[in-house]
Amino acid sequence: MKLKTLSVASSLAIIASMAAPAYAQDDGEDRPGNVIVVTAEFREANLQDTPIAITAVNAEMLEARGQTGIEDIAAQAPNVSLRPQPQNGGSGLIAFIRGVGQVDFNYALDPGVGVYIDDVFIPTLSSSLLELMDLERVEILRGPQGTLAGKNSIGGSIKLFSQKPRGDGSGSMSVEYGSYDHIQVRAMADFSITDNLSMRVSGMGRSRDGYVAMLDYGALHPDSNVLTVGRGPYTNTDYEAMGGENLVAARAALRYEGDGFEINVSGDYTREDSQAVPTVLLAAGNPAPIGSFDPFSSNPSVSVGSDGQSIPWLVGKDGNAVLLNCAFVPAGPNSCDTANNGGRIAGYDARFVSYSTFMDGMEPNPQAPFKPYFALPISEFEGYGVHGNVTVDLSDNMQLVYIGSYRAYTSKWGQDQDATPIPVAQLDNKLDHSAWSSEIRLNFEAAEGLLQGTVGGYYLDQEGDYEARVDLNYVGHTIDFIHGPDTTPSTSKALFGTVTLRPTEDFSLTGGLRYTKDKKVYTYFRSNPDGGIPGAGCFDDPGGNPSSLDSSPNCVLTGLYDLPGLFKGTRWDWRVVADYRFSDSFLAYGSISTGYKGGGVNPRPFVPDQALPFSPETATTYEMGFKSDLLDRRLRINGAAFLNKYNNIILGKLVCPESSLPTPCLRPENIGSADVKGLELEVASEPVDGLTIDGSLAILDFDYTTGLDANGNLLGTSIAGTNITPYTPELTYSIGIQYDHELDSGALISARFDGAFQDDIYSNSENTELSRVDDRFLGNFRLAYTDPEDEWVMALEVENVFDKFYFLSKSDVTTPGSLGVVTGVPGLPRTWKVSVTRNF
């Protein structure tokens, strides 16, 4: 990897050196599409005049690339990793920028990357998997943000800006059909109500069949010891696939334009009733220490107490326990599935097959009396928001802006964590969340532009409840309990200010400051499914051992009821940046900025001694960059190099040596500090009329700087000092090529190819080999016809053109005391869709 990185870095240095002296291009004019206006700072500005590492994508680019989800835009943004949550995260987003981010959806942890809609901060990962509906543009800001507006974001920000009403009587409607019975409808109407008041209404609906088949293992393996789902004492046969979608969303916006002021009010609604996130089994066996898992071993698949009693998790035809092993792995190097015939199972591609049942038919016993239990293979979300923005021009040099919002949602999803008929672990989850925010900014300019700046304040108040039925047979003493509702009220208050001094037309110096005060209270509630509180009768067995099958249920959770954990913290952050325009074609800048992400408490203690706090993580980022428009503005090259001093990094641990009992561990902790270095490059060109080429390149080097133990691990962890944060590739690049040909009739034919490469990533902090998601190159193609009046657009799109088999994420739970399985979320195979759009 180092040689590959060095070669790419050398290319970046050569390109940057070629860009710097290109003064002779000053007289060229901006070509169509070259000017993108952004508001990354406190005022509207050309992207090329903004001294921040920022990727901006306008509506035309989104349409040309066929991008409809927030996770799609990461392919063209350097050092940005966005993907949907796996099955254990429901309808949510995993977001990392420059190695900084967050995986866990739980309210106890703050996102490392801020997501905004029309300058309104979206405070949780579980409501951040957004549709790109009726947008004007998307801005992705890399590096710490917070001295200019909104909530502090240590890794960076992703800002979505909706189209404002124009009152021009325009409208559009688009209908799509494609693979897996994909059907999508999008529509928009913009109209005036009065001379000053206009309205814009937009909506979409999408449905698609699932692409991972849920098959009955017993029926396909009649000679095995597994009963068919329909023949056993309990059934769960209503579900046939995973990965299907059913989604509707709508938005209405009002805009009032007065003399020196503007009022924008909008409301949005989203409802999703989808199948479970698709999950397949990749390996199964007996849990073992990290690095020593044998995928061809067998898990005993029984609950055993101190008295030697045992109860099978799944009773076979012969009355004995069905063993968890490679027989349930449908495909891949760790499979020994006898139904796999040349890569196909019952006519399905074996790589897209799961034997999940989402059911636990285990016989009830004194410690687990609440069986049977059926989890729901669903992914549901219902949310809405109301936003308001008031802008008042107090004078020619002073503007007041108020931004207010209220947002709420409910999210539900089920999990079959083992992806087998054996009930190793099943869960049903529910999140309820509401938040309201207020922000005020005063933008000003003085001394004829010598001084510009903004000062403001921000307030966020949120309430979150998380409830789950947690059925974990793999824990040696079987726990089956109700998690919560755990409550997490929190507030964040901030004051911020930024001032830019322009002593000359070409040089500016900017300084920013932010003060943040956070408070969060997480309260644990653990109860039995019948409402009882764990603890009574737990030590009545002769040995006094809470793991005995004769003891009361969920004894290990004793003491975790109405137990609060508090985080309070304050923080000063700052930013300094200097930029100089050497010519109309070349701008260079350098900056130093700090960032912060709040602390909290472990939201998932399996025993009371795991209910431990973690401190805030911080970062100081040093960055140098340039922005250039060359060759009569036919070539644009923007680049940045950075060093991030990343301290008190918050990551989840799979192994907790500090715990007194041999229970599982999913504990966030400050695991250490690191130096994160990187290079980023973005290129856009129009070598000849009609042909456009764009691309990006990112290189990242992550080095822990914390002391190590004798095994080379960060102190108190099983995380090696050579590891990297999850979902952080060391190398990514993308390329896009588009050719537009105008016919004699005036109609336009456009053909576009987009490709993106992502290096290997790991899904856990320990960087276990089984959590590694292999590198990949994915390509998409779009062919479109637009009639001469720009009224009709017909398009054909093919995604994953090369039919690459890849994984969005993996989950390795093979460590001692865990499930003994590895699962993955496969991406869609090659798909196609055709669309017809009518513009009015």
Coordinates of N, CA and C in Angstrom, one line a residue, residues 110 151-152 491-493 516-520 567-570 596-598:
D110 N -22.6 11.0 19.7 CA -22.8 12.0 18.7 C -22.2 11.6 17.4
K151 N -24.2 23.2 14.5 CA -23.6 22.4 15.5 C -22.1 22.1 15.1
N152 N -21.3 21.9 16.2 CA -19.9 21.6 15.9 C -19.8 20.2 15.3
T491 N -29.0 18.6 25.5 CA -29.0 20.0 25.0 C -27.6 20.3 24.6
S492 N -27.5 21.2 23.6 CA -26.2 21.8 23.1 C -26.4 23.3 22.9
K493 N -25.6 24.1 23.5 CA -25.7 25.5 23.3 C -24.3 26.0 22.8
T516 N -18.9 25.9 23.1 CA -20.0 24.9 23.1 C -20.2 24.4 24.5
K517 N -21.4 24.3 24.9 CA -21.8 23.7 26.2 C -22.8 22.6 26.0
D518 N -22.4 21.3 26.3 CA -23.2 20.2 26.1 C -23.6 19.5 27.4
K519 N -24.8 18.9 27.3 CA -25.3 18.1 28.5 C -26.1 17.0 27.9
K520 N -25.9 15.8 28.5 CA -26.6 14.6 28.0 C -26.8 13.7 29.2
F567 N -23.3 13.1 31.1 CA -22.2 13.8 30.5 C -22.4 15.3 30.4
K568 N -21.5 16.1 30.9 CA -21.6 17.6 30.8 C -20.2 18.0 30.4
G569 N -20.1 19.0 29.4 CA -18.9 19.4 29.0 C -18.9 20.8 28.3
T570 N -17.8 21.5 28.3 CA -17.7 22.8 27.6 C -16.5 22.7 26.7
Y596 N -14.5 19.0 17.9 CA -14.9 18.4 19.2 C -16.1 17.5 19.0
K597 N -16.1 16.4 19.6 CA -17.3 15.5 19.7 C -17.6 15.1 21.1
G598 N -18.8 15.3 21.6 CA -19.1 15.2 23.0 C -18.9 13.7 23.5

